[in-house]
PDB file of C-alpha atoms and ligand atoms in Angstrom:
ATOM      1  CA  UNK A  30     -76.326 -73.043 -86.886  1.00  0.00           C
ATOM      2  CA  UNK A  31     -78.725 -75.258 -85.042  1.00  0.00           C
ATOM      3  CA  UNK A  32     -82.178 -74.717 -85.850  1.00  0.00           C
ATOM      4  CA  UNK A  33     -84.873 -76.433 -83.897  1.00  0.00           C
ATOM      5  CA  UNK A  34     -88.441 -75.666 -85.820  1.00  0.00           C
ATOM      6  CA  UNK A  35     -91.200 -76.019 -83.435  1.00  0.00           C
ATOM      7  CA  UNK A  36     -94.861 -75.933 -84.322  1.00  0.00           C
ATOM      8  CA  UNK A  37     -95.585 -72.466 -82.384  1.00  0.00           C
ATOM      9  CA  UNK A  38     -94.169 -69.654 -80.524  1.00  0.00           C
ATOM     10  CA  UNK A  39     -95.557 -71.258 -76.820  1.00  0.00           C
ATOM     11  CA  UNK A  40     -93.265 -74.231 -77.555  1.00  0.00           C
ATOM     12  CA  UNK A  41     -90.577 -72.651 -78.613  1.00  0.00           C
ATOM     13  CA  UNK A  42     -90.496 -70.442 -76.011  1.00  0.00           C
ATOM     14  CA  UNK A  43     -90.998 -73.450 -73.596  1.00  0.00           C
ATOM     15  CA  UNK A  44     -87.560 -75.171 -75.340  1.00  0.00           C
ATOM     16  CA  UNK A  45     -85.952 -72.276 -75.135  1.00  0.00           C
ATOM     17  CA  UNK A  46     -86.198 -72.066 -71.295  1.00  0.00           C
ATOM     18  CA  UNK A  47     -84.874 -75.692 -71.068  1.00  0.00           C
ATOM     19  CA  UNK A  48     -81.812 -74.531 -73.796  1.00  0.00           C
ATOM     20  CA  UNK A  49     -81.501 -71.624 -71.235  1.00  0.00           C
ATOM     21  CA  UNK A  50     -81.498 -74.055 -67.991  1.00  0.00           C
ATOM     22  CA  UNK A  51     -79.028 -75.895 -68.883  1.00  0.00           C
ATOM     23  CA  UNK A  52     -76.236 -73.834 -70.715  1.00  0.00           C
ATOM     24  CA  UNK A  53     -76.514 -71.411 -67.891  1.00  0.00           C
ATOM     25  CA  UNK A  54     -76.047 -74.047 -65.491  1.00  0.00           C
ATOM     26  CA  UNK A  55     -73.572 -75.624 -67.309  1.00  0.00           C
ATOM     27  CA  UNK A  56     -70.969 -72.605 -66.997  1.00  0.00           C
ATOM     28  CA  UNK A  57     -72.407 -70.772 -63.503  1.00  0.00           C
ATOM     29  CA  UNK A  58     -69.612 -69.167 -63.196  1.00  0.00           C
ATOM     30  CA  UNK A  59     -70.045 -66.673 -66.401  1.00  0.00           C
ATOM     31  CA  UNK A  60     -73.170 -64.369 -66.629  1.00  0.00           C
ATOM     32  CA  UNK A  61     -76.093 -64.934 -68.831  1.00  0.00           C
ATOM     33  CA  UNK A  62     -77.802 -62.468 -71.790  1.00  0.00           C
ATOM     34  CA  UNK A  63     -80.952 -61.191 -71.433  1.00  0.00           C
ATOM     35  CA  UNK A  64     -82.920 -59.753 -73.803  1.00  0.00           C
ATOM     36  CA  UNK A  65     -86.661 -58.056 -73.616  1.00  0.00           C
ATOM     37  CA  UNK A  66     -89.805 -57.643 -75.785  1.00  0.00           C
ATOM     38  CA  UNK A  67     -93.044 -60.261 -76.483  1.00  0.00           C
ATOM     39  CA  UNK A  68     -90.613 -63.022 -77.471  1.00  0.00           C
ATOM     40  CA  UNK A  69     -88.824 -63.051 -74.374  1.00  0.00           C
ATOM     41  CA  UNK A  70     -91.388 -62.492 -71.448  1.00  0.00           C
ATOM     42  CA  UNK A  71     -92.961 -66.052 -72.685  1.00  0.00           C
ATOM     43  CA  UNK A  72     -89.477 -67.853 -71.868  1.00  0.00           C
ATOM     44  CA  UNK A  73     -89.330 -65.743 -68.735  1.00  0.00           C
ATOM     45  CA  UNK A  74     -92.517 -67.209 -67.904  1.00  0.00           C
ATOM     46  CA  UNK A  75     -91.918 -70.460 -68.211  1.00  0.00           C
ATOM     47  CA  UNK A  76     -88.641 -70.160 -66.161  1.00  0.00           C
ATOM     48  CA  UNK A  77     -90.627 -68.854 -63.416  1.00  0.00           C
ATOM     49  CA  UNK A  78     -93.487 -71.595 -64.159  1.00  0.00           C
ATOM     50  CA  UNK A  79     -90.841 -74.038 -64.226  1.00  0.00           C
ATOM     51  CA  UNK A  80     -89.524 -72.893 -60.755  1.00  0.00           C
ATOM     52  CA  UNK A  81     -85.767 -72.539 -62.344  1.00  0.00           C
ATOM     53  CA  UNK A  82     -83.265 -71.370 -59.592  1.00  0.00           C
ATOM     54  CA  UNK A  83     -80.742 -69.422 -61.398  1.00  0.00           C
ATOM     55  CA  UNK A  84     -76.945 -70.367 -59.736  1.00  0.00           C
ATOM     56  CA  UNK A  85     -75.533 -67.181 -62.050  1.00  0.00           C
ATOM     57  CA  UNK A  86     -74.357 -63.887 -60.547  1.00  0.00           C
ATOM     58  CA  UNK A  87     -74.434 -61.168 -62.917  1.00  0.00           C
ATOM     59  CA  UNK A  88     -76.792 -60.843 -66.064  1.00  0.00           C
ATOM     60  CA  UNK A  89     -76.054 -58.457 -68.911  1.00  0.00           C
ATOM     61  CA  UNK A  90     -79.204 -57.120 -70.716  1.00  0.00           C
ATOM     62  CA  UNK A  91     -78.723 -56.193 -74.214  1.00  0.00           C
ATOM     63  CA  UNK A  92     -79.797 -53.148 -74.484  1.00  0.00           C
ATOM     64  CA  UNK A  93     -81.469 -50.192 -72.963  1.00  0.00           C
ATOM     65  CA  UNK A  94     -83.903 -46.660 -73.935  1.00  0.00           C
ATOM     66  CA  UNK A  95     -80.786 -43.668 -73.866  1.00  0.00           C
ATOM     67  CA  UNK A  96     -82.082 -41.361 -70.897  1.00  0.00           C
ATOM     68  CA  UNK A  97     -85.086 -43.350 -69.540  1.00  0.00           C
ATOM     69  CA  UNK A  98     -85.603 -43.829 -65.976  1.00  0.00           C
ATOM     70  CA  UNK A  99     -84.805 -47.060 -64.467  1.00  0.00           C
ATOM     71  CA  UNK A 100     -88.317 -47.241 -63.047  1.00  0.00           C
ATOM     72  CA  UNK A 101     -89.953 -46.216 -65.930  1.00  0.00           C
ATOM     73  CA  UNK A 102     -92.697 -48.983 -67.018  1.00  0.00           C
ATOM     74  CA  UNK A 103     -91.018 -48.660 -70.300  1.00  0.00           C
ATOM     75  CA  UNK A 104     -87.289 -49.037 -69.328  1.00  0.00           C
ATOM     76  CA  UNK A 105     -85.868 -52.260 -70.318  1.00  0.00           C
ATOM     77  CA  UNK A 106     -83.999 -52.816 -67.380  1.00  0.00           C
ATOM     78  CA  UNK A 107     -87.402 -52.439 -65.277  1.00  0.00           C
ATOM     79  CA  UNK A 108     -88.925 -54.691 -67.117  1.00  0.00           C
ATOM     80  CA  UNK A 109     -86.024 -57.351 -67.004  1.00  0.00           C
ATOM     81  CA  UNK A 110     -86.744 -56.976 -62.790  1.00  0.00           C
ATOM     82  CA  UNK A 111     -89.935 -57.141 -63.285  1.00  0.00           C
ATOM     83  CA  UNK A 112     -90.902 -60.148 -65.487  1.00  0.00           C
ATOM     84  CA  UNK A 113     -86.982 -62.071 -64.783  1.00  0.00           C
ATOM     85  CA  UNK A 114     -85.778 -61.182 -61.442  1.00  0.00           C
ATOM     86  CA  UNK A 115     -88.285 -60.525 -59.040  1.00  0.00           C
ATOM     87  CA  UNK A 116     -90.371 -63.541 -60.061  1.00  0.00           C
ATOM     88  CA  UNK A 117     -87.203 -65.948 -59.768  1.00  0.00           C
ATOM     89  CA  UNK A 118     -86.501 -64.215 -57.221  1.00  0.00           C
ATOM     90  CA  UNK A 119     -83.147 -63.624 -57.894  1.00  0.00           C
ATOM     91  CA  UNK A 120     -80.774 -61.213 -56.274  1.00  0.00           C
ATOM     92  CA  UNK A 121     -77.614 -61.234 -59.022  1.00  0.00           C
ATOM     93  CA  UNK A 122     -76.880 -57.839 -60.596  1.00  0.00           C
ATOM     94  CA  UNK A 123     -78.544 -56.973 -63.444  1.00  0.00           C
ATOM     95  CA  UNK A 124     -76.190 -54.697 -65.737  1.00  0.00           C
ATOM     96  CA  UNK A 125     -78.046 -52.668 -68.167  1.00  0.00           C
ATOM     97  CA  UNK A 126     -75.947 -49.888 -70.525  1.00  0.00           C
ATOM     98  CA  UNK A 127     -76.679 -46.525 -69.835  1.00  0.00           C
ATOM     99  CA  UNK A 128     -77.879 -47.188 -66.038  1.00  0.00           C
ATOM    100  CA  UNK A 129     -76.826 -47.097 -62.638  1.00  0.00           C
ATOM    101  CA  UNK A 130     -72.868 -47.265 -62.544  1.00  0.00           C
ATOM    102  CA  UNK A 131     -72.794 -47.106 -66.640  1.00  0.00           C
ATOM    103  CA  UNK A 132     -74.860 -44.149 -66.963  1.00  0.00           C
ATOM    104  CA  UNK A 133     -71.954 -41.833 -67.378  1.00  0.00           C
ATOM    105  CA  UNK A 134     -69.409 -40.639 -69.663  1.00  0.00           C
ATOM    106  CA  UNK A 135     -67.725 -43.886 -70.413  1.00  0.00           C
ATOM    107  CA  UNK A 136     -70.787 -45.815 -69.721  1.00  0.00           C
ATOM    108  CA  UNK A 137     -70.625 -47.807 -72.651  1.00  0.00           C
ATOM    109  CA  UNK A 138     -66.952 -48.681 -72.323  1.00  0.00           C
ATOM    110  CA  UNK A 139     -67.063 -49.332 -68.769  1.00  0.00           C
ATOM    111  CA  UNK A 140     -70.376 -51.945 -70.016  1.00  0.00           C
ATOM    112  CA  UNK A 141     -68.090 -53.628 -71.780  1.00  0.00           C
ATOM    113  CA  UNK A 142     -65.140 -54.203 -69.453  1.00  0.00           C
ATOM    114  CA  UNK A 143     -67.592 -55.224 -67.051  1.00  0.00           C
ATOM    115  CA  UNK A 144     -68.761 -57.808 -69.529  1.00  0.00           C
ATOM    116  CA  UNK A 145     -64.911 -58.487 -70.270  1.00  0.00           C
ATOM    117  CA  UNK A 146     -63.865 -59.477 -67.040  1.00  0.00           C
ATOM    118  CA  UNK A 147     -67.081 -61.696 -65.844  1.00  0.00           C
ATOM    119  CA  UNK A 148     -67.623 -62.764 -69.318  1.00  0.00           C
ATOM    120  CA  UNK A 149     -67.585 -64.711 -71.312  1.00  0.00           C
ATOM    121  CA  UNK A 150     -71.980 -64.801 -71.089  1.00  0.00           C
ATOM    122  CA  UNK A 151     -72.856 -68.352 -70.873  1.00  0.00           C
ATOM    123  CA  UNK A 152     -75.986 -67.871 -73.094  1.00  0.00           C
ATOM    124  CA  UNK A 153     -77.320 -64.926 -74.686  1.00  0.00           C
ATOM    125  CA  UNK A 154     -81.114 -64.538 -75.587  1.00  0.00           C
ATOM    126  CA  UNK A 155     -82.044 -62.974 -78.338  1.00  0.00           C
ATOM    127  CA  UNK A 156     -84.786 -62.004 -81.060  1.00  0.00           C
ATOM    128  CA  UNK A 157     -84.948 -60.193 -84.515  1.00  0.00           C
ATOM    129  CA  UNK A 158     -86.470 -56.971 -85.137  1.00  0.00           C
ATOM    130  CA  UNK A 159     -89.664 -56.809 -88.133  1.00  0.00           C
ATOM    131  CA  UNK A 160     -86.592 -54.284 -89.891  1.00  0.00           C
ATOM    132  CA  UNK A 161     -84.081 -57.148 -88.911  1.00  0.00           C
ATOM    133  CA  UNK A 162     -82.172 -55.269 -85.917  1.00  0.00           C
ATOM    134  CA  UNK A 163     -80.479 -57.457 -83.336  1.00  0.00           C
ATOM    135  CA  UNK A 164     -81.217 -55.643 -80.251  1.00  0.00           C
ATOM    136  CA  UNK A 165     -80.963 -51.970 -81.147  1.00  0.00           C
ATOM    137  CA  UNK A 166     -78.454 -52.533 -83.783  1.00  0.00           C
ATOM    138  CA  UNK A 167     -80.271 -51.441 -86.906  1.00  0.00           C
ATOM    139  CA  UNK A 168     -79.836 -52.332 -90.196  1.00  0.00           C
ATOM    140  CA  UNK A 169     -76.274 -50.855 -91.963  1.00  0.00           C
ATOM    141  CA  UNK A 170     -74.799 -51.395 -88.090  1.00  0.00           C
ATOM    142  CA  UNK A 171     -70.637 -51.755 -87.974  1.00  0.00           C
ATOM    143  CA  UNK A 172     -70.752 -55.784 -87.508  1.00  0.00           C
ATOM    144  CA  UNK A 173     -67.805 -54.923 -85.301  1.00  0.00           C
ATOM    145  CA  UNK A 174     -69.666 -52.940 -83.192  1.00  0.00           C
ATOM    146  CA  UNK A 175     -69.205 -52.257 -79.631  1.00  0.00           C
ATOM    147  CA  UNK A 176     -71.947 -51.189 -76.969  1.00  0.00           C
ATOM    148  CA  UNK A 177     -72.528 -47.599 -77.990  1.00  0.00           C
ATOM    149  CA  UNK A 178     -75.343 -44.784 -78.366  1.00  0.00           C
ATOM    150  CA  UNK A 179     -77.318 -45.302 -80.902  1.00  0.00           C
ATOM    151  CA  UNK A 180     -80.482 -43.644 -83.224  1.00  0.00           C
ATOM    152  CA  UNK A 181     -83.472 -45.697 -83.453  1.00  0.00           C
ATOM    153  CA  UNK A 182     -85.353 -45.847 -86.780  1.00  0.00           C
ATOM    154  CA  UNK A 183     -88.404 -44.773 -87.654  1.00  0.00           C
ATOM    155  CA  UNK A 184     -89.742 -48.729 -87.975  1.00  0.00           C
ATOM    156  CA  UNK A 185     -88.602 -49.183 -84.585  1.00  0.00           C
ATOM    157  CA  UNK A 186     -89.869 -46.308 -82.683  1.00  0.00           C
ATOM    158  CA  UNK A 187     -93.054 -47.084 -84.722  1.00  0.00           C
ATOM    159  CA  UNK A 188     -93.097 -51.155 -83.203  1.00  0.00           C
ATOM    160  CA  UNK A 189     -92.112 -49.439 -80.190  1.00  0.00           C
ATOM    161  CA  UNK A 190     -94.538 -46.697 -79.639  1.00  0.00           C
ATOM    162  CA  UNK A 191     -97.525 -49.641 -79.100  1.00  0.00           C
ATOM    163  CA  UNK A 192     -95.767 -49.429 -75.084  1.00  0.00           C
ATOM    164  CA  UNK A 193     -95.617 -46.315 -74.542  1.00  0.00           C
ATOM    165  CA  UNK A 194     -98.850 -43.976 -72.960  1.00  0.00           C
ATOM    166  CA  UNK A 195     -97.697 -41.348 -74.970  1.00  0.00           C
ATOM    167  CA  UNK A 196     -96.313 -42.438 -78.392  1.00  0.00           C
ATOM    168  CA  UNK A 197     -94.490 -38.855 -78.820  1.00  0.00           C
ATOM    169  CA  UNK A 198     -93.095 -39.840 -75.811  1.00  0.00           C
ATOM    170  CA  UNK A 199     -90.447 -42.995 -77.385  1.00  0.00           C
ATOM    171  CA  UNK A 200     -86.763 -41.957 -76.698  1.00  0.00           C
ATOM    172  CA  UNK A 201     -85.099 -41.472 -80.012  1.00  0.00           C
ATOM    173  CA  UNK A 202     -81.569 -42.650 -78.582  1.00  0.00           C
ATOM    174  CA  UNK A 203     -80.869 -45.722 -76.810  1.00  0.00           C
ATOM    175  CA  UNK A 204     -77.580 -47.531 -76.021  1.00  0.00           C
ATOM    176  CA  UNK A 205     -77.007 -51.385 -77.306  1.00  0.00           C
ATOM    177  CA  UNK A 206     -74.410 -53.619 -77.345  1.00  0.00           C
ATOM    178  CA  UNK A 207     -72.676 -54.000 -80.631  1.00  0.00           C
ATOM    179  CA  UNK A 208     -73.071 -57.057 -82.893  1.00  0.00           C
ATOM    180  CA  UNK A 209     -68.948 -57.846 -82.060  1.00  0.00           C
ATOM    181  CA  UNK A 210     -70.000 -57.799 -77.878  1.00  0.00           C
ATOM    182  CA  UNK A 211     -72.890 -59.891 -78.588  1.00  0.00           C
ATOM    183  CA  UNK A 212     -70.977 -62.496 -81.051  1.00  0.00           C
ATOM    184  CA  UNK A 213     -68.448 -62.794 -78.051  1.00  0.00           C
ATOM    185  CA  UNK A 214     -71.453 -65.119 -75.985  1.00  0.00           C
ATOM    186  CA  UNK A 215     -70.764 -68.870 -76.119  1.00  0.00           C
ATOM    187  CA  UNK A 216     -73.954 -69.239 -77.071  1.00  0.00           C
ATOM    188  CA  UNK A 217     -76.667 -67.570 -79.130  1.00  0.00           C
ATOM    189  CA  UNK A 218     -80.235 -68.492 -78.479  1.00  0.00           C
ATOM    190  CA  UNK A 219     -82.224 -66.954 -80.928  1.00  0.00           C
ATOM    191  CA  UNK A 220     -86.035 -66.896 -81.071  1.00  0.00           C
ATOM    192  CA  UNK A 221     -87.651 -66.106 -84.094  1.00  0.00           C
ATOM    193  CA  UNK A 222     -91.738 -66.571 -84.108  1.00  0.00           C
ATOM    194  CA  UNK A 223     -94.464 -65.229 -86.650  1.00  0.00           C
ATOM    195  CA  UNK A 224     -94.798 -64.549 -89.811  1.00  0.00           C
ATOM    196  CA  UNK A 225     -94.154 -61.111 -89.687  1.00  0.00           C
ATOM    197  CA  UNK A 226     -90.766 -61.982 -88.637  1.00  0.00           C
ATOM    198  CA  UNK A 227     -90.201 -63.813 -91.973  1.00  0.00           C
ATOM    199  CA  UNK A 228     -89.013 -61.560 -94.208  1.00  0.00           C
ATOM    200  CA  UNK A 229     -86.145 -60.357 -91.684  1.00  0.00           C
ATOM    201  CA  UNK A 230     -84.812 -64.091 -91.279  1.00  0.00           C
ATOM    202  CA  UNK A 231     -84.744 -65.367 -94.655  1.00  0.00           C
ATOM    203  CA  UNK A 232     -83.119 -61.996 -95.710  1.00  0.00           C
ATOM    204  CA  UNK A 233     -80.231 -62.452 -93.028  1.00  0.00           C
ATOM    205  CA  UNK A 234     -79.738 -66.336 -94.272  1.00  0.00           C
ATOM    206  CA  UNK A 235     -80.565 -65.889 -97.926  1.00  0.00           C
ATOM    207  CA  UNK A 236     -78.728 -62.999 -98.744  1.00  0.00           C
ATOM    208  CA  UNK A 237     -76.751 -61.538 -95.661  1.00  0.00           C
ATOM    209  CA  UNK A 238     -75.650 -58.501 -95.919  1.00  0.00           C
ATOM    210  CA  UNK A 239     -74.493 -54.863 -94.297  1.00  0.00           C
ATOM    211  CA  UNK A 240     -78.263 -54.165 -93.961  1.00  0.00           C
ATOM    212  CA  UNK A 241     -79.089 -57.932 -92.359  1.00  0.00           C
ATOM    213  CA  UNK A 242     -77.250 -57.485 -88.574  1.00  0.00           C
ATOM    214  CA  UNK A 243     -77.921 -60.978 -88.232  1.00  0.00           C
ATOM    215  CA  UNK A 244     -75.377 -61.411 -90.655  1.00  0.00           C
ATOM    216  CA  UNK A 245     -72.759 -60.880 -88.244  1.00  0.00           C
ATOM    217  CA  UNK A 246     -73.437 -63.841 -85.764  1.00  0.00           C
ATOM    218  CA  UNK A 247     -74.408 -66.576 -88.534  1.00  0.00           C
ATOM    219  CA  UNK A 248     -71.030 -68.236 -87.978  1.00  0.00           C
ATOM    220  CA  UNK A 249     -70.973 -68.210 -84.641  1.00  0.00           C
ATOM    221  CA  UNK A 250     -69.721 -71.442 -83.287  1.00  0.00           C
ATOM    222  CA  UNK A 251     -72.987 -72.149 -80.924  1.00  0.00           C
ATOM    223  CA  UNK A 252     -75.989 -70.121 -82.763  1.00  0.00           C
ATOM    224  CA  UNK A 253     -79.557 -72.212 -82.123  1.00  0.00           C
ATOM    225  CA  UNK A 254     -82.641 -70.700 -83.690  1.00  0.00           C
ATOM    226  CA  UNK A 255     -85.732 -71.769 -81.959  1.00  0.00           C
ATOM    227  CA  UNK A 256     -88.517 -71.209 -84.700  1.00  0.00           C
ATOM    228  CA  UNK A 257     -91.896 -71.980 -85.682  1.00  0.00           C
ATOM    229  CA  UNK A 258     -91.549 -70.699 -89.345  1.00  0.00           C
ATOM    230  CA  UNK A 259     -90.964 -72.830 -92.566  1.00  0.00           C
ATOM    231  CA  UNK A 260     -87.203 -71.844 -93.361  1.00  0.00           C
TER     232      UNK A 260
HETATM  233  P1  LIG B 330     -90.371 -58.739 -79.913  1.00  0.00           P
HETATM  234  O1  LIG B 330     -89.076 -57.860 -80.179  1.00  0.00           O
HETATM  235  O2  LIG B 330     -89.940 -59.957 -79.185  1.00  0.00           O
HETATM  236  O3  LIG B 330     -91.251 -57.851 -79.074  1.00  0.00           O
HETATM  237  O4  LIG B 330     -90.959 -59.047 -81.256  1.00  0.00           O
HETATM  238  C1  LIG B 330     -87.935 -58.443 -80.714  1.00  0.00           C
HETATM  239  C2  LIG B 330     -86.964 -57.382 -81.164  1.00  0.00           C
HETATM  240  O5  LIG B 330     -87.408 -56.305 -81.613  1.00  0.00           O
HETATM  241  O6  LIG B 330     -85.759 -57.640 -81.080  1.00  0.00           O
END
């Protein structure tokens, strides 16, 4: 693991823009990751603030509310058009699991040939839940996982309910990919800022475990942590 330790979460999310530049343009060809929340929309800012003009075809987010409408404020793929694509202006396809073509039946497997036969993702984003989930794989998740249906815990639906008008209103299901479809990326950017995120990292490096999902991807040949936390 790289680890680049910045001095706060504007920087790093400014060097993670410039990691994102140029392994995406290095392989533009393969699709990138995308992932949402407060962490992310600061890199998507400065990509859009840096004027970045993405050469990549296809972007696979990581994960997605189970049942939400794709124009719901509080879908993840909405928000991915709203705060990555339109602003680039950027007319790839966006593949989310659970929508459009992949909200059916075999959704989730179809999600994951898709990713199969334009992968592998050049670069996946990605952050750490305050619980320690990696995208909506919680704590105790199969680190062979595969993109799946999943149950969100309390924690999460708790962090979660802060975006939503209703807080009764947060799905309880969602669909993610699984720690084994993200570890297949050639590289993992991962963005870890605050100290309330603390706890979750050191736990995942100091003692990983079945309960530290970030377990699975700390051998991963290209892992980079961008962070601004004493480590
Ligand atoms: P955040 O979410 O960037 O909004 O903190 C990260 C996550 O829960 O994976």
């Amino acid at each position: 693991m790289i680890t680049h330790r910045v001095s706060n979460q504007e920087q790093g999310q400014a060097l993670a823009a410039e990691l994102f530049v140029a392994a995406s343009n290095q392989s533009p060809q393969h699709p990138v990751g995308l992932a949402t929340g407060n962490t992310m929309s600061g890199v998507y800012q400065q990509l859009v603030a840096s004027e970045f003009k993405p050469r990549f075809a296809h972007a696979f987010a990581l994960d997605e509310y189970h049942g939400i409408s794709p124009t719901s404020k509080n879908s993840y793929l909405n928000e991915l058009k709203d705060k990555f694509a339109g602003p680039l202006s950027w007319q790839g396809e966006l593949h989310a699991p659970g929508q459009g073509k992949y909200a059916t039946e075999s959704g989730n497997s179809d999600f994951e040939s898709g990713l199969r036969e334009l992968g592998p993702v050049s670069v996946q984003l990605l952050g750490i839940g305050v619980n320690g989930h990696i995208a909506f794989n919680e704590p105790g998740s199969d680190f062979e996982s595969r993109t799946r249906k999943v149950a969100l815990q309390e924690e999460t639906m708790r962090s979660n309910a802060i975006y939503f008008d209703d807080p009764a209103t947060v799905p309880t299901h969602a669909n993610t990919q699984g720690l084994a479809t993200i570890r297949q990326a050639e590289m993992l950017l991962l963005l870890v800022f605050g100290e309330h995120k603390k706890q979750a990292l050191l736990k995942s490096l100091q003692s990983p475990d079945q309960t530290t999902p970030l377990a699975a991807l700390i051998d991963h040949k290209n892992l980079v942590l961008v962070t601004d936390l004493v480590i």
